[in-house]
Coordinates of C-alpha atoms in Angstrom, one line a residue:
Chain A
X966 CA -58.6 77.9 193.4
X967 CA -56.3 79.6 195.9
X968 CA -54.7 81.5 193.0
X969 CA -58.1 82.9 192.0
X970 CA -58.8 84.2 195.5
X971 CA -55.4 85.7 195.7
X972 CA -56.0 87.4 192.3
X973 CA -59.4 88.8 193.6
X974 CA -57.6 90.1 196.7
X975 CA -55.0 91.8 194.5
X976 CA -57.7 93.4 192.2
X977 CA -59.6 94.7 195.2
X978 CA -56.7 96.5 196.7
X979 CA -54.9 97.6 193.6
X980 CA -54.4 101.5 193.4
X981 CA -56.9 102.1 196.2
X982 CA -56.8 104.5 199.1
X983 CA -56.4 103.1 202.7
X984 CA -60.1 103.6 203.5
X985 CA -61.2 101.8 200.3
X986 CA -58.8 99.0 201.1
X987 CA -60.2 98.6 204.6
X988 CA -63.8 98.5 203.2
X989 CA -62.9 96.0 200.4
X990 CA -61.0 93.8 202.8
X991 CA -64.0 93.5 205.0
X992 CA -66.1 92.5 202.0
X993 CA -63.4 90.0 201.0
X994 CA -63.3 88.4 204.4
X995 CA -67.1 88.0 204.4
X996 CA -66.9 86.6 200.9
X997 CA -64.3 84.0 202.1
X998 CA -66.5 83.1 205.0
X999 CA -69.5 82.6 202.7
X1000 CA -67.4 80.3 200.5
X1001 CA -65.9 78.5 203.5
X1002 CA -62.4 79.3 202.4
X1003 CA -61.1 81.0 205.6
X1004 CA -59.1 77.9 206.5
X1005 CA -57.1 78.4 203.4
X1006 CA -56.1 82.0 204.3
X1007 CA -52.4 81.1 204.8
X1008 CA -52.1 79.8 201.2
X1009 CA -54.1 82.7 199.8
X1010 CA -51.7 85.2 201.6
X1011 CA -48.7 83.4 200.3
X1012 CA -50.0 83.4 196.7
X1013 CA -51.1 87.1 197.1
X1014 CA -47.5 88.0 198.1
X1015 CA -46.2 86.3 195.0
X1016 CA -48.7 88.1 192.7
X1017 CA -48.0 91.5 194.4
X1018 CA -44.3 91.1 194.1
X1019 CA -44.5 90.1 190.5
X1020 CA -46.7 93.0 189.5
X1021 CA -44.7 95.6 191.4
X1022 CA -41.3 94.3 190.4
X1023 CA -40.3 93.4 193.9
X1024 CA -38.0 90.5 194.6
X1025 CA -37.9 88.3 197.6
X1026 CA -34.4 87.6 198.8
X1027 CA -33.1 85.3 201.5
X1028 CA -29.4 85.5 202.4
X1029 CA -27.7 82.7 204.3
X1030 CA -24.4 83.2 206.0
X1031 CA -22.4 81.7 208.8
X1032 CA -22.3 84.9 210.8
X1033 CA -24.7 87.8 211.1
X1034 CA -24.3 90.3 208.2
X1035 CA -23.4 93.9 208.8
X1036 CA -25.8 96.6 207.4
X1037 CA -23.1 97.7 204.9
X1038 CA -22.9 94.1 203.5
X1039 CA -26.6 93.9 203.2
X1040 CA -26.8 97.1 201.3
X1041 CA -24.1 96.0 198.9
X1042 CA -26.0 92.8 198.2
X1043 CA -29.3 94.6 197.7
X1044 CA -27.8 97.0 195.3
X1045 CA -26.1 94.2 193.3
X1046 CA -29.4 92.3 193.1
X1047 CA -31.4 95.4 192.2
X1048 CA -29.2 96.0 189.3
X1049 CA -29.1 92.4 188.2
X1050 CA -32.8 91.9 188.3
X1051 CA -33.7 95.6 187.5
X1052 CA -36.0 95.4 190.4
X1053 CA -37.7 98.3 192.1
X1054 CA -37.5 97.0 195.6
X1055 CA -36.0 94.2 197.5
X1056 CA -37.6 92.2 200.3
X1057 CA -34.5 91.0 202.2
X1058 CA -34.3 88.5 205.0
X1059 CA -30.9 87.4 206.3
X1060 CA -30.5 84.1 208.2
X1061 CA -27.5 82.5 210.0
X1062 CA -26.8 79.0 208.8
X1063 CA -23.6 77.5 210.3
X1064 CA -23.8 74.4 208.0
X1065 CA -22.5 76.6 205.1
X1066 CA -19.1 76.5 206.7
X1067 CA -18.3 79.9 205.3
X1068 CA -19.2 82.1 202.3
X1069 CA -22.7 83.1 201.3
X1070 CA -25.8 81.8 199.7
X1071 CA -28.5 83.9 198.2
X1072 CA -32.0 82.6 197.4
X1073 CA -34.2 84.7 195.1
X1074 CA -37.9 84.3 194.9
X1075 CA -37.6 81.0 196.7
X1076 CA -36.2 79.3 193.6
X1077 CA -33.1 80.8 192.0
X1078 CA -30.0 80.2 194.1
X1079 CA -26.5 81.7 193.9
X1080 CA -24.5 79.4 196.2
X1081 CA -21.0 80.7 197.1
X1082 CA -20.7 78.8 200.3
X1083 CA -17.7 76.6 201.3
X1084 CA -20.0 73.7 201.8
X1085 CA -21.0 73.7 198.1
X1086 CA -17.4 74.0 197.0
X1087 CA -16.4 71.1 199.2
X1088 CA -19.2 69.0 197.7
X1089 CA -18.0 69.8 194.2
X1090 CA -14.5 68.8 195.2
X1091 CA -15.7 65.6 196.7
X1092 CA -17.6 64.9 193.5
X1093 CA -14.5 65.5 191.4
X1094 CA -12.3 63.3 193.5
X1095 CA -14.7 60.4 194.0
X1096 CA -15.5 60.2 190.3
Chain B
X622 CA 10.3 62.3 195.5
X623 CA 9.2 63.2 192.0
X624 CA 6.1 61.2 192.5
X625 CA 5.1 63.2 195.5
X626 CA 5.5 66.5 193.7
X627 CA 3.5 65.2 190.8
X628 CA 0.6 64.2 193.0
X629 CA 0.6 67.5 194.8
X630 CA 0.8 69.4 191.5
X631 CA -1.9 67.4 189.9
X632 CA -4.2 67.8 192.9
X633 CA -3.7 71.6 192.8
X634 CA -4.5 71.6 189.2
X635 CA -7.7 69.6 189.7
X636 CA -8.8 71.9 192.5
X637 CA -8.2 75.0 190.3
X638 CA -10.3 73.4 187.6
X639 CA -13.3 73.3 189.8
X640 CA -15.3 76.2 188.7
X641 CA -15.6 78.6 191.6
X642 CA -17.5 81.1 189.6
X643 CA -20.9 80.0 190.6
X644 CA -23.7 80.6 188.2
X645 CA -27.3 80.9 189.2
X646 CA -29.1 77.7 189.6
X647 CA -32.7 76.6 190.1
X648 CA -33.0 74.8 193.4
X649 CA -36.1 73.4 195.0
X650 CA -36.9 72.5 198.6
X651 CA -38.4 69.3 200.0
X652 CA -41.8 70.0 201.4
X653 CA -42.9 66.5 202.3
X654 CA -41.3 63.1 202.0
X655 CA -42.6 59.6 202.6
X656 CA -42.8 56.1 201.1
X657 CA -40.5 56.8 198.2
X658 CA -42.2 60.0 197.1
X659 CA -41.1 63.6 197.8
X660 CA -43.0 66.8 197.2
X661 CA -40.8 69.6 196.2
X662 CA -41.4 73.3 195.8
X663 CA -39.6 75.5 193.3
X664 CA -38.0 73.9 190.2
X665 CA -40.6 75.6 188.0
X666 CA -38.8 74.8 184.7
X667 CA -38.4 71.0 185.2
X668 CA -39.3 68.5 182.4
X669 CA -41.5 65.5 182.9
X670 CA -39.4 62.4 183.9
X671 CA -36.3 64.5 184.3
X672 CA -33.7 63.3 186.8
X673 CA -33.2 65.4 189.9
X674 CA -30.9 65.0 192.8
X675 CA -31.4 65.5 196.5
X676 CA -28.4 67.0 198.3
X677 CA -27.8 64.8 201.3
X678 CA -24.5 66.2 202.3
X679 CA -23.4 64.7 205.5
X680 CA -19.7 64.1 206.1
X681 CA -20.2 60.5 207.1
X682 CA -21.4 59.0 203.8
X683 CA -19.4 59.0 200.6
X684 CA -22.5 59.9 198.6
X685 CA -23.5 63.5 198.0
X686 CA -26.7 62.9 196.2
X687 CA -29.8 60.7 196.0
X688 CA -31.4 60.7 192.6
X689 CA -35.1 60.9 191.8
X690 CA -37.4 61.4 188.8
X691 CA -40.0 64.1 188.4
X692 CA -43.4 62.5 187.8
X693 CA -46.1 65.0 188.8
X694 CA -45.7 68.5 187.6
X695 CA -48.2 70.8 189.4
X696 CA -48.6 74.5 189.7
X697 CA -46.5 75.2 192.8
X698 CA -44.9 71.9 193.5
X699 CA -43.7 68.7 191.9
X700 CA -44.0 65.1 192.9
X701 CA -40.7 63.1 192.7
X702 CA -40.2 59.4 192.8
X703 CA -37.0 58.7 194.8
X704 CA -34.5 56.2 193.4
X705 CA -32.7 55.1 196.4
X706 CA -32.7 55.3 200.2
X707 CA -35.5 57.8 200.8
X708 CA -35.1 57.6 204.6
X709 CA -32.0 59.8 204.3
X710 CA -34.0 62.7 202.8
X711 CA -35.4 65.3 205.2
X712 CA -37.9 68.1 204.9
X713 CA -36.1 71.3 203.7
X714 CA -33.4 69.4 201.8
X715 CA -32.2 71.1 198.6
X716 CA -33.1 69.6 195.3
X717 CA -31.3 70.3 192.0
X718 CA -32.5 69.6 188.5
X719 CA -30.0 67.8 186.3
X720 CA -31.4 68.6 182.9
X721 CA -31.3 65.0 181.8
X722 CA -34.1 62.5 181.2
X723 CA -33.6 59.3 183.2
X724 CA -31.3 57.0 181.3
X725 CA -29.1 54.0 181.9
X726 CA -25.6 53.1 180.7
X727 CA -25.5 50.6 177.9
X728 CA -22.6 48.6 176.6
X729 CA -21.5 45.2 175.2
X730 CA -20.0 44.6 178.6
X731 CA -23.5 44.5 180.1
X732 CA -23.8 40.9 178.7
X733 CA -23.2 38.3 181.4
X734 CA -23.8 40.7 184.2
X735 CA -26.4 41.2 186.9
X736 CA -27.5 44.8 187.1
X737 CA -29.9 46.9 189.0
X738 CA -32.5 49.1 187.1
X739 CA -30.1 52.0 187.0
X740 CA -27.5 49.9 185.2
X741 CA -25.2 49.6 188.2
X742 CA -23.7 46.1 188.8
X743 CA -25.0 44.1 191.8
X744 CA -22.9 41.0 191.1
X745 CA -19.8 42.3 192.9
X746 CA -17.8 42.8 189.8
X747 CA -16.5 46.1 188.4
X748 CA -18.6 49.0 187.2
X749 CA -19.5 49.1 183.5
X750 CA -17.6 51.9 181.9
X751 CA -19.3 53.4 178.9
X752 CA -20.2 56.8 177.6
X753 CA -23.4 55.6 175.9
X754 CA -26.7 56.2 177.7
X755 CA -30.1 55.1 176.5
X756 CA -33.3 56.8 177.8
X757 CA -35.5 54.6 179.9
X758 CA -38.7 55.8 178.3
X759 CA -38.8 55.9 174.5
X760 CA -41.6 56.0 171.9
X761 CA -41.8 52.7 170.1
X762 CA -40.7 52.5 166.4
X763 CA -43.5 53.5 163.9
X764 CA -45.2 51.7 161.1
X765 CA -42.5 52.5 158.5
X766 CA -39.7 51.0 160.6
X767 CA -41.5 47.7 161.2
X768 CA -41.7 44.4 159.4
X769 CA -43.9 41.4 160.1
X770 CA -42.2 38.6 161.9
X771 CA -40.5 36.0 159.7
X772 CA -37.9 34.3 161.8
X773 CA -38.7 31.8 164.6
X774 CA -37.6 31.9 168.2
X775 CA -37.0 28.3 169.2
X776 CA -38.0 27.8 172.7
X777 CA -36.9 24.1 172.8
X778 CA -40.3 23.2 174.3
X779 CA -42.2 20.7 172.1
X780 CA -45.6 21.9 173.0
X781 CA -44.8 25.5 172.2
X782 CA -42.6 25.2 169.1
X783 CA -45.2 22.9 167.5
X784 CA -48.5 24.5 168.4
X785 CA -47.8 28.0 169.7
X786 CA -44.9 29.1 167.6
X787 CA -43.2 32.4 168.5
X788 CA -41.5 34.7 166.0
X789 CA -38.7 37.2 166.5
X790 CA -40.3 40.5 167.3
X791 CA -43.4 38.9 168.8
X792 CA -44.8 39.5 172.3
X793 CA -46.0 36.3 173.8
X794 CA -47.6 36.4 177.2
X795 CA -47.0 33.6 179.7
X796 CA -49.9 33.5 182.1
X797 CA -50.9 31.3 184.9
X798 CA -51.4 30.9 188.7
X799 CA -48.4 30.8 191.1
X800 CA -46.4 27.6 190.9
X801 CA -47.4 26.5 187.4
X802 CA -44.0 26.8 185.8
X803 CA -44.2 30.2 184.2
X804 CA -40.6 31.2 185.0
X805 CA -39.4 27.7 184.0
X806 CA -40.7 28.2 180.5
X807 CA -38.9 31.5 180.2
X808 CA -35.7 30.2 181.6
X809 CA -35.8 27.1 179.3
X810 CA -36.3 29.4 176.4
X811 CA -33.2 31.5 177.4
X812 CA -31.1 28.3 177.8
X813 CA -32.2 27.1 174.4
X814 CA -30.9 30.3 172.7
X815 CA -27.4 29.1 172.9
X816 CA -25.9 29.4 169.4
X817 CA -29.2 30.8 168.0
X818 CA -27.7 34.3 167.6
X819 CA -29.8 35.9 170.3
X820 CA -29.0 38.1 173.2
X821 CA -31.3 37.5 176.2
X822 CA -32.3 39.9 179.0
X823 CA -34.1 38.6 182.1
X824 CA -35.9 41.3 184.1
X825 CA -36.8 40.3 187.6
X826 CA -39.5 42.7 189.0
X827 CA -40.2 42.5 192.7
X828 CA -38.9 38.9 192.9
X829 CA -37.5 37.2 196.0
X830 CA -33.8 37.7 195.9
X831 CA -33.3 34.0 196.6
X832 CA -35.2 33.1 193.5
X833 CA -33.2 35.4 191.4
X834 CA -29.9 33.9 192.8
X835 CA -31.2 30.5 191.9
X836 CA -32.0 31.5 188.4
X837 CA -28.6 33.2 187.8
X838 CA -27.0 30.0 189.0
X839 CA -29.0 27.8 186.7
X840 CA -28.2 30.1 183.8
X841 CA -24.5 29.9 184.6
X842 CA -24.7 26.1 184.9
X843 CA -26.1 25.8 181.4
X844 CA -23.7 28.3 179.9
X845 CA -26.5 30.8 179.3
X846 CA -24.9 33.7 181.1
X847 CA -22.6 34.1 178.2
X848 CA -25.3 35.9 176.2
X849 CA -27.7 37.0 179.0
X850 CA -28.1 40.1 181.2
X851 CA -30.1 39.9 184.4
X852 CA -31.8 43.1 185.6
X853 CA -33.0 42.8 189.2
X854 CA -35.4 45.0 191.1
X855 CA -35.6 43.0 194.3
X856 CA -38.6 42.8 196.7
X857 CA -36.6 44.6 199.3
X858 CA -35.9 47.6 197.1
X859 CA -38.3 50.6 196.8
X860 CA -41.2 50.3 194.4
X861 CA -39.6 52.9 192.1
X862 CA -37.0 50.3 191.1
X863 CA -39.7 47.8 190.3
X864 CA -41.4 50.5 188.3
X865 CA -38.5 51.4 186.1
X866 CA -36.9 47.9 185.8
X867 CA -38.8 46.7 182.6
X868 CA -38.1 50.0 180.9
X869 CA -34.5 49.8 181.8
X870 CA -34.3 46.3 180.4
X871 CA -36.0 47.4 177.2
X872 CA -33.5 50.3 176.9
X873 CA -30.7 47.9 177.0
X874 CA -32.5 45.6 174.5
X875 CA -32.9 48.6 172.2
X876 CA -29.2 49.3 172.3
X877 CA -28.5 45.8 170.9
X878 CA -31.4 45.9 168.5
X879 CA -30.0 49.2 167.0
X880 CA -26.9 47.2 166.1
X881 CA -29.1 44.8 164.1
X882 CA -29.1 42.1 166.7
X883 CA -32.0 39.9 167.9
X884 CA -32.9 40.2 171.5
X885 CA -35.2 38.1 173.8
X886 CA -36.5 39.9 176.9
X887 CA -38.4 38.3 179.7
X888 CA -40.4 40.5 182.1
X889 CA -41.0 38.4 185.3
X890 CA -43.6 39.6 186.2
X891 CA -45.8 42.4 185.0
X892 CA -48.3 41.9 187.8
X893 CA -45.8 43.0 190.4
X894 CA -44.9 45.9 188.0
X895 CA -48.5 47.0 188.0
X896 CA -48.5 46.8 191.9
X897 CA -45.4 48.9 192.1
X898 CA -47.0 51.5 189.8
X899 CA -50.2 51.5 191.7
X900 CA -48.3 52.1 195.0
X901 CA -46.4 55.0 193.5
X902 CA -49.5 56.5 191.9
X903 CA -51.6 56.3 195.1
X904 CA -48.8 58.0 197.1
X905 CA -48.6 60.7 194.4
X906 CA -52.4 61.1 195.1
X907 CA -53.4 60.3 191.5
X908 CA -57.0 59.2 191.5
X909 CA -57.5 55.4 191.8
X910 CA -59.7 53.6 189.3
X911 CA -60.7 49.9 189.0
X912 CA -58.9 47.7 191.5
X913 CA -57.3 50.9 192.8
X914 CA -55.0 51.1 189.7
X915 CA -54.5 54.5 188.2
X916 CA -56.1 55.5 185.0
X917 CA -53.0 55.1 182.9
X918 CA -52.3 51.5 183.9
X919 CA -53.1 50.3 180.4
X920 CA -50.7 52.8 178.8
X921 CA -48.0 51.6 181.4
X922 CA -47.9 48.2 179.8
X923 CA -48.9 49.1 176.2
X924 CA -46.0 51.6 175.8
X925 CA -43.6 49.0 177.2
X926 CA -44.7 46.1 175.0
X927 CA -45.0 48.2 171.9
X928 CA -41.2 48.6 172.0
X929 CA -40.9 44.9 171.2
X930 CA -40.6 45.0 167.4
X931 CA -39.1 43.4 164.3
X932 CA -37.3 46.2 162.4
X933 CA -37.3 46.4 158.7
X934 CA -34.0 45.6 157.0
X935 CA -33.7 49.3 156.0
X936 CA -33.6 50.1 159.7
X937 CA -31.0 47.5 160.7
X938 CA -33.3 44.5 160.8
X939 CA -32.9 43.9 164.6
X940 CA -35.7 42.6 166.8
X941 CA -36.9 42.5 170.3
X942 CA -39.0 39.5 171.3
X943 CA -40.7 39.8 174.6
X944 CA -42.1 37.2 177.0
X945 CA -44.0 39.1 179.6
X946 CA -45.3 37.0 182.5
X947 CA -48.5 37.6 184.4
X948 CA -49.5 35.8 187.6
X949 CA -53.2 35.2 187.9
X950 CA -55.1 34.6 191.2
X951 CA -57.0 31.3 191.2
X952 CA -57.0 31.1 187.4
X953 CA -58.9 34.3 187.0
X954 CA -57.8 35.6 183.6
X955 CA -60.6 38.2 183.5
X956 CA -59.1 40.4 186.2
X957 CA -58.0 43.9 185.2
X958 CA -54.3 43.5 184.5
X959 CA -54.4 40.0 182.8
X960 CA -57.1 41.2 180.4
X961 CA -55.1 44.3 179.6
X962 CA -51.9 42.5 178.9
X963 CA -53.7 39.7 176.9
X964 CA -55.1 42.4 174.6
X965 CA -51.7 44.0 174.1
X966 CA -49.7 40.9 173.4
X967 CA -49.7 38.8 170.2
X968 CA -50.9 35.7 172.0
X969 CA -50.6 33.9 175.3
X970 CA -49.3 30.7 176.8
X971 CA -51.8 29.6 179.4
X972 CA -50.6 27.4 182.2
X973 CA -53.0 25.6 184.6
X974 CA -52.3 24.3 188.0
X975 CA -54.7 21.3 187.5
X976 CA -52.6 20.0 184.6
X977 CA -49.4 20.7 186.6
X978 CA -50.6 18.5 189.5
X979 CA -51.7 15.8 187.0
X980 CA -48.1 15.6 185.9
X981 CA -48.5 17.3 182.6
X982 CA -45.4 19.5 182.6
X983 CA -45.2 22.1 181.0
X984 CA -48.7 22.5 182.3
X985 CA -49.9 24.1 179.0
X986 CA -53.6 24.4 178.2
X987 CA -53.4 23.9 174.5
X988 CA -57.0 25.1 173.9
X989 CA -56.6 28.5 175.5
X990 CA -53.0 29.2 174.4
X991 CA -52.6 30.9 171.1
X992 CA -50.0 32.6 169.0
X993 CA -51.5 35.2 166.7
X994 CA -48.5 35.9 164.5
X995 CA -45.9 33.3 165.1
X996 CA -47.1 30.7 162.5
X997 CA -45.7 32.9 159.8
X998 CA -42.3 32.3 161.2
X999 CA -42.6 28.6 161.9
X1000 CA -40.2 26.2 160.0
X1001 CA -41.9 24.2 157.2
X1002 CA -41.0 20.8 158.7
X1003 CA -42.6 21.7 161.9
X1004 CA -45.7 23.2 160.2
X1005 CA -46.2 19.9 158.4
X1006 CA -46.2 17.7 161.6
X1007 CA -48.0 20.3 163.8
X1008 CA -51.2 20.5 161.8
X1009 CA -51.9 16.8 162.4
X1010 CA -50.9 17.2 166.1
X1011 CA -53.5 19.9 166.7
X1012 CA -56.2 17.8 165.1
X1013 CA -55.3 14.7 167.2
X1014 CA -55.5 16.7 170.4
X1015 CA -58.7 18.4 169.5
X1016 CA -60.4 15.1 168.7
X1017 CA -59.0 13.6 171.9
X1018 CA -60.4 16.4 174.0
X1019 CA -63.8 15.8 172.5
X1020 CA -63.7 12.1 173.3
X1021 CA -61.9 12.3 176.6
X1022 CA -65.2 12.0 178.5
X1023 CA -65.9 8.7 176.9
X1024 CA -62.4 7.3 177.8
X1025 CA -63.7 5.8 181.0
X1026 CA -66.1 3.5 179.2
X1027 CA -63.1 1.6 178.0
X1028 CA -64.2 -1.5 176.1
X1029 CA -67.7 -0.3 175.0
X1030 CA -66.2 2.0 172.4
X1031 CA -65.9 1.2 168.7
X1032 CA -62.5 0.6 167.2
X1033 CA -62.0 4.1 165.6
X1034 CA -62.9 6.0 168.8
X1035 CA -60.6 3.8 170.9
X1036 CA -57.8 4.5 168.5
X1037 CA -58.3 8.2 168.7
X1038 CA -58.3 8.1 172.5
X1039 CA -55.1 6.1 172.5
X1040 CA -53.4 8.5 170.1
X1041 CA -54.5 11.4 172.2
X1042 CA -53.0 9.9 175.4
X1043 CA -49.8 9.3 173.6
X1044 CA -49.8 12.9 172.2
X1045 CA -50.1 14.3 175.7
X1046 CA -47.3 11.9 176.9
X1047 CA -45.0 13.0 174.1
X1048 CA -45.6 16.7 174.8
X1049 CA -44.4 16.3 178.4
X1050 CA -40.9 17.6 178.9
X1051 CA -38.5 18.1 181.9
X1052 CA -37.3 21.4 183.0
X1053 CA -33.8 22.5 181.8
X1054 CA -34.1 20.0 178.9
X1055 CA -34.9 22.1 175.8
X1056 CA -34.9 20.0 172.6
X1057 CA -33.4 20.9 169.3
X1058 CA -36.0 21.6 166.5
X1059 CA -34.9 18.6 164.4
X1060 CA -35.5 16.2 167.3
X1061 CA -38.9 17.8 167.9
X1062 CA -39.8 17.3 164.2
X1063 CA -38.9 13.6 164.1
X1064 CA -40.6 12.6 167.3
X1065 CA -43.8 14.4 166.3
X1066 CA -43.6 12.8 162.9
X1067 CA -43.4 9.4 164.5
X1068 CA -46.3 10.3 166.8
X1069 CA -48.7 11.6 164.2
X1070 CA -47.9 8.8 161.7
X1071 CA -48.8 6.2 164.3
X1072 CA -45.4 4.7 165.0
X1073 CA -46.0 5.2 168.7
X1074 CA -49.5 3.6 168.8
X1075 CA -48.1 0.2 169.9
X1076 CA -45.8 1.5 172.6
X1077 CA -47.2 1.4 176.1
X1078 CA -47.8 4.8 177.6
X1079 CA -45.4 4.5 180.5
X1080 CA -42.6 3.5 178.1
X1081 CA -43.0 6.5 175.8
X1082 CA -40.3 8.7 177.3
X1083 CA -37.9 5.8 177.3
X1084 CA -38.7 5.1 173.6
X1085 CA -38.2 8.8 172.8
X1086 CA -34.8 8.9 174.5
X1087 CA -33.6 5.7 172.7
X1088 CA -35.0 6.9 169.4
X1089 CA -32.9 10.2 169.5
X1090 CA -29.8 8.2 170.3
X1091 CA -30.5 5.7 167.5
X1092 CA -31.0 8.5 165.0
X1093 CA -27.9 10.4 166.2
X1094 CA -25.7 7.3 165.7
X1095 CA -27.3 5.6 162.7
X1096 CA -29.0 8.3 160.7
X1097 CA -27.3 11.5 161.5
X1098 CA -28.0 12.7 157.9
X1099 CA -31.8 12.9 158.5
X1100 CA -31.4 15.2 161.6
X1101 CA -28.8 17.4 159.9
X1102 CA -30.9 17.7 156.7
X1103 CA -34.0 18.9 158.7
X1104 CA -31.9 21.3 160.7
X1105 CA -30.3 22.8 157.6
X1106 CA -33.2 23.0 155.2
X1107 CA -36.0 23.3 157.8
X1108 CA -38.1 21.0 155.6
X1109 CA -38.9 17.3 155.3
X1110 CA -38.2 16.6 151.6
X1111 CA -39.9 13.5 150.1
X1112 CA -36.5 11.7 150.0
X1113 CA -35.9 12.4 153.7
X1114 CA -39.4 11.4 154.6
X1115 CA -38.8 8.0 153.0
X1116 CA -35.5 7.5 154.8
X1117 CA -37.2 8.6 158.1
X1118 CA -39.9 6.1 157.6
X1119 CA -37.3 3.4 156.9
X1120 CA -35.4 4.4 160.0
X1121 CA -38.5 4.2 162.1
X1122 CA -39.3 0.7 160.9
X1123 CA -35.7 -0.4 161.6
X1124 CA -35.9 1.1 165.1
X1125 CA -39.1 -0.7 165.8
X1126 CA -37.3 -4.0 165.2
X1127 CA -34.4 -3.1 167.5

């Protein structure tokens, strides 16, 4: 259900001028209100983001590291990912996560993970030794 | 000195071997966890009933992972049944897919062991090392691979072997209230398989651990652990273990069957299995149906019991005979789960608490117990005596109401009642005392041919005992002949009659 509302939202705003979008959004909100779906707006927005990113070739990237990344590093990573995924744009969020113990972990579209952290390597080592 | 260097070199090599070039991996994240079920986002390419692992990487424990099985595949998230200590899993934990369907290690070394449903030992002995794994869920063999049952399973219980015969590859339900001796029948059957070329698997589902310990001790005492594996999902373990235990037991049984062996498997009991599955289904938010069981509860048991088969010789000729157990509430066999399992199995052994308290043990209700396919596999000698036995009992039941009038009855009726009382007396049997088939045949022959009619009822068990001893010492040839040929030839019948007459004089 949520998916269909998100799809409607996408169709209403696709290739439209700002004024049109404003007008359509108002209609959409009234439509949601009429169908008593305003309480599900969070999920609809989440789904809409997904659809929008997919259609426009944008990827959602989260980077985890033990220390704050410098701009240069962030740019390098985005360029690498842009090439790898042939994406137009990259939506990048970087987070500090001391549990990684070092290295870096990249999460793409909330699903694919490239884990080059020390924590992961230690875990693999532990696996190897205990087995 | 050398040794030290070797260790260091080897360690270095091992570390180098660990692949540091990380490939991309699908990883999910725990959204919600509770009561043995986790909801996980991501992992969009996962298979149904694929194993996953939760990364619970704290430095204190020696375990990196807790395993789980994907059960519900939905649009944005999946429902996972956790196999292990689910209290260690937190929201936001990472979940990896393993790409493997849930399977258990199988090996010859499993025999004589006590295992948990994941195939890990819980008897304190060493881990079973094997590279063979069998999937827990498997589609049962098809029509072409099957054959109808033609070999008997000797339970060693007179009432069952004579009137409710079980064949190899059959599924015979044991049903009854609590405390009616259901497990006792199954255990006696396992004990009697010694030297019968049978591997036994006892699956305890949601049982008290004390009861399982007692059973394992009894099996050891009677030498039955030499050919038996016990699989335990205890009452203290999560419902997921109870749910997979019978499938795990069947996977192990299939391993032996694929080698052409005969396997006997006891599921004790499937009521608790249904409860465990109901719990899991409700927490997964699958819609409840009758008695709050999910819609696929029938399939749960039918797919399990369909895996008990007799294979055609072209496919190895092995077999899995199963004895599922169902516990009824106050004798109600028309409840949901009992009716389901009755309709799936090839017959049932119905135990009654009234009979049990009257002292008829095993407390078998002969009228309601049936075996739909086993008579094809019954030995000829037994078939010969059992037909008469059934008739005697049926007539007795009809006349039983008149029994209290005593002397007012005519001679023929009185005789039938007396015969009936003796039949019931002979069919009584102690626990852990299975009887060889040849002894069963001779005692039932004596009974149906009237040799016991003059023995007082309270002396019958004594008479029986003495008669076996007498035969074993004086007429060993009769017993051996019946055992070997499985028939009572006319020559043997004559000498048996002679032996009976001689014995009466002693």
